[in-house]
mmCIF file of C-alpha atoms in Angstrom:
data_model
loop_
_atom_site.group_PDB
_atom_site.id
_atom_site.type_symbol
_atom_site.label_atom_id
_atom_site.label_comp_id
_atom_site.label_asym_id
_atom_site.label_seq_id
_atom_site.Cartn_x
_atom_site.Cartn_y
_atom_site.Cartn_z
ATOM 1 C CA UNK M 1 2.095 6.624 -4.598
ATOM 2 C CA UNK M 2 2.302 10.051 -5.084
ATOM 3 C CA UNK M 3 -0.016 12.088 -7.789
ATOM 4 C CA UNK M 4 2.695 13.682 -9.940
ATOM 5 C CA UNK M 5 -0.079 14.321 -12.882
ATOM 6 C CA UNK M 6 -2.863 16.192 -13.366
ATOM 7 C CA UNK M 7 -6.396 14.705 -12.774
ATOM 8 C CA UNK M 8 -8.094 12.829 -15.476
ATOM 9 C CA UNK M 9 -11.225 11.520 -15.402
ATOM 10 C CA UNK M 10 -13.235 8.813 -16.295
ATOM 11 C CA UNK M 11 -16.432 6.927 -17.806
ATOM 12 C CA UNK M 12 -18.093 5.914 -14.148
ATOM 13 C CA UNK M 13 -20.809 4.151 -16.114
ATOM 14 C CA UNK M 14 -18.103 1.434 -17.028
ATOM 15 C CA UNK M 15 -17.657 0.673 -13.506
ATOM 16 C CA UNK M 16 -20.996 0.943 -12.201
ATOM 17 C CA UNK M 17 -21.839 -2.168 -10.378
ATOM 18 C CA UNK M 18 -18.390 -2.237 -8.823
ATOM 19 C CA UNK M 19 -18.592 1.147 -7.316
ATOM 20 C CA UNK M 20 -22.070 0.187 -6.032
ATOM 21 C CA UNK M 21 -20.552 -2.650 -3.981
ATOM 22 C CA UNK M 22 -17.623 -0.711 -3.524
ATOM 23 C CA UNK M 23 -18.700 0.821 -0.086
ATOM 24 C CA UNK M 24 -18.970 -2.931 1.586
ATOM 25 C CA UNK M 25 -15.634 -4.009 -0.012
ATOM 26 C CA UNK M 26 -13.535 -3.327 2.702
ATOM 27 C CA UNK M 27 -10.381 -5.776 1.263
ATOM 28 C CA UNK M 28 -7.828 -3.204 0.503
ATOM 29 C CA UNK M 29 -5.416 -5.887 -1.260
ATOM 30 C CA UNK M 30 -6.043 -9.489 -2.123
ATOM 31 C CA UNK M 31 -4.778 -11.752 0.631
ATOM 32 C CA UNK M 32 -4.085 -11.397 3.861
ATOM 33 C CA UNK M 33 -1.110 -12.482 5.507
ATOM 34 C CA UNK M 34 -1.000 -11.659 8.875
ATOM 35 C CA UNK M 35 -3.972 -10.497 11.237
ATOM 36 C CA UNK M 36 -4.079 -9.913 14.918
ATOM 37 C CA UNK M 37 -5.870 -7.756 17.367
ATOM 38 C CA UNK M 38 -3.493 -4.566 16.220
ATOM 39 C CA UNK M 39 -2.770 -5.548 12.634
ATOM 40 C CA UNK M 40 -4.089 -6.909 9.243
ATOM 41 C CA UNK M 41 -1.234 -7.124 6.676
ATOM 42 C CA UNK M 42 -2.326 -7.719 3.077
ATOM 43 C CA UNK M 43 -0.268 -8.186 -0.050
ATOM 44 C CA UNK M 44 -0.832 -7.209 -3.212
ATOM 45 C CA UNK M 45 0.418 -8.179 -6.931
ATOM 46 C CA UNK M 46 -0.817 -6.179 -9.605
ATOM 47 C CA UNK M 47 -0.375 -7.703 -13.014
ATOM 48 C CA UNK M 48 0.979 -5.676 -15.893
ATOM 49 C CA UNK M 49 -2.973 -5.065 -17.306
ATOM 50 C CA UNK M 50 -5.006 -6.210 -14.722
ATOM 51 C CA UNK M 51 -6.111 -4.066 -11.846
ATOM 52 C CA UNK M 52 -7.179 -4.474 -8.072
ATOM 53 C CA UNK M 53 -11.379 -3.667 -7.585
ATOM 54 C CA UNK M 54 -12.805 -0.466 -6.405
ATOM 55 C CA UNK M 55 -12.713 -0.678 -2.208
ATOM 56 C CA UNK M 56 -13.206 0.430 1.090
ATOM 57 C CA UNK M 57 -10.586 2.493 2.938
ATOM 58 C CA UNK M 58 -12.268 2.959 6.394
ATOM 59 C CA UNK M 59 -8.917 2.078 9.046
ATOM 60 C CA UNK M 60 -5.882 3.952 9.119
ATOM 61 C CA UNK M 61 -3.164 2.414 6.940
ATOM 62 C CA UNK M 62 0.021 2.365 5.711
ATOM 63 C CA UNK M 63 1.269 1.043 2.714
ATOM 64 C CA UNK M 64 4.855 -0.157 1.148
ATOM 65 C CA UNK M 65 5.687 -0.317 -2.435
ATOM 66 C CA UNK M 66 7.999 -3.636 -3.317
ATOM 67 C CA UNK M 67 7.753 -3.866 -7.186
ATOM 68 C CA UNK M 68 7.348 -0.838 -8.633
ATOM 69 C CA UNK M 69 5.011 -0.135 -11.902
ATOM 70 C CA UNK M 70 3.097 2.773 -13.238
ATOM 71 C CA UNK M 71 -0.347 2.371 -12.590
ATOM 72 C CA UNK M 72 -3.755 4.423 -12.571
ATOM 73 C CA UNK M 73 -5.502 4.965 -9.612
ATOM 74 C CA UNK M 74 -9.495 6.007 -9.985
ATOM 75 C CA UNK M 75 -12.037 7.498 -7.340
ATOM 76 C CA UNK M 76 -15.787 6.999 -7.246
ATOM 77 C CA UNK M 77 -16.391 10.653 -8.113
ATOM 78 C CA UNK M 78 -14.837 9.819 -11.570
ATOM 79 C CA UNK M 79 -11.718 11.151 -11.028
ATOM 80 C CA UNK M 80 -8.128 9.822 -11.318
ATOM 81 C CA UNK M 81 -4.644 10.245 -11.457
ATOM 82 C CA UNK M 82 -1.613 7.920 -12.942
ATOM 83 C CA UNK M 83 0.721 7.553 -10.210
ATOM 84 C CA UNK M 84 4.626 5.614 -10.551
ATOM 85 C CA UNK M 85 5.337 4.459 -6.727
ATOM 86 C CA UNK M 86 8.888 3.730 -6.283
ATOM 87 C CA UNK M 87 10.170 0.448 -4.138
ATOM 88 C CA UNK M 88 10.452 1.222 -0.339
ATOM 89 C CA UNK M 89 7.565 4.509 -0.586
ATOM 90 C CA UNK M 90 5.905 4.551 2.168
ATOM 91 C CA UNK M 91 2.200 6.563 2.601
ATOM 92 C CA UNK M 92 0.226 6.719 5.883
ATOM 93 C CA UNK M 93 -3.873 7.375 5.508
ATOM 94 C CA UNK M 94 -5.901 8.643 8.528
ATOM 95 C CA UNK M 95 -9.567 8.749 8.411
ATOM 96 C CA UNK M 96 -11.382 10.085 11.111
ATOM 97 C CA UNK M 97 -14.726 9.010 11.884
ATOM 98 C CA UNK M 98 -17.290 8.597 9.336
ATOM 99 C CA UNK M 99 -13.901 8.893 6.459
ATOM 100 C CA UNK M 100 -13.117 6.659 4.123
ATOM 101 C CA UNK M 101 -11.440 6.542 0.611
ATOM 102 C CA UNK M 102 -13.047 4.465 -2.414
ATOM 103 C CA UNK M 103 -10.306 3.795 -5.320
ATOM 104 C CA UNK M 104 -9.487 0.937 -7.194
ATOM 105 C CA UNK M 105 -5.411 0.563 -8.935
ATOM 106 C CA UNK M 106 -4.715 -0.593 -12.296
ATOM 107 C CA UNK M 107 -1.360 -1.246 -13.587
ATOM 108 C CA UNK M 108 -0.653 0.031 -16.453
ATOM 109 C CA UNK M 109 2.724 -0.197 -16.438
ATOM 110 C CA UNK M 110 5.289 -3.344 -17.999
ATOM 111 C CA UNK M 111 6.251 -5.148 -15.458
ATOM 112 C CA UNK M 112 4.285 -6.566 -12.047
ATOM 113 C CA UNK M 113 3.511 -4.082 -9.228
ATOM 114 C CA UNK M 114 3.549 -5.315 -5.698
ATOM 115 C CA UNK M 115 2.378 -3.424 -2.423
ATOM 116 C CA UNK M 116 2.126 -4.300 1.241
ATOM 117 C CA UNK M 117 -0.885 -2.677 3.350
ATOM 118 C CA UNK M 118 -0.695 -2.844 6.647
ATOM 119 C CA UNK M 119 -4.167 -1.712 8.431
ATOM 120 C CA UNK M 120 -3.839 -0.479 11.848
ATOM 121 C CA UNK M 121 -6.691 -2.287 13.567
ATOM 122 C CA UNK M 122 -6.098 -0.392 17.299
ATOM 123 C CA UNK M 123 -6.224 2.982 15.525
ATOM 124 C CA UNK M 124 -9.736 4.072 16.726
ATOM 125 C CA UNK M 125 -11.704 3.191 13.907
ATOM 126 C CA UNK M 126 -14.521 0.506 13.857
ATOM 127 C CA UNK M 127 -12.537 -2.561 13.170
ATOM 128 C CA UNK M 128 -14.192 -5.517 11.163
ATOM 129 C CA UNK M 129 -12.945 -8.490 9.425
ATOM 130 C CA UNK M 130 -11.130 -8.854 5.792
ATOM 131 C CA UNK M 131 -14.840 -10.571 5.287
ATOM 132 C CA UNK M 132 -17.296 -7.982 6.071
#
């Protein structure tokens, strides 16, 4: 997802108790398909409408776009850009310690929007559960 418009922002106070818990919400898509001692795959289907919660970002990642949608992507300063991933984009994130990256994803495109994160467990970074 890349940010090919300019930054908007918007009303934080709508989101409030979300982006309080947002720091100890550390699933980055809604179910997880695959997990070993390297590896925690999650998919995610994003509704035309509906949107995935604010959350945690603290392992590097990569991510893979399958259904591509336009969608808005916001950041608990109260910015945000709208973003249109295409199918097969690929992004790497590396955080090093003490990083991290709190965003939630809304589609607000027409049709469904499906991505595959892949967190690299082994990657240095203080690994915990899809629970904690």
């Amino acid at each position: 997802m890349s940010d090919e418009t300019a930054v908007p922002t918007y009303d934080v106070d709508e989101f409030q108790d979300e982006l309080k818990a947002a720091k100890d919400n550390l699933a980055v898509g809604n179910v997880v398909w695959f997990e070993n001692e390297s590896v925690r795959v999650w998919g995610s289907t994003i509704e035309p409408g509906t949107r995935v919660p604010f959350h945690n970002h603290t392992i590097d990642y990569f991510w893979v776009c399958v259904r591509a949608s336009s969608a808005f992507q916001r950041f608990e300063d109260g910015t945000g850009r709208y973003i249109e991933p295409t199918v097969g984009q690929v992004s790497f994130q590396r955080y090093g310690p003490g990083e991290n990256l709190i965003h939630d994803l809304e589609n607000v495109g027409d049709s469904p929007l499906e991505i595959v994160t892949v967190e690299l467990l082994d990657s240095g970074q203080r690994p915990h559960t899809h629970s904690d």
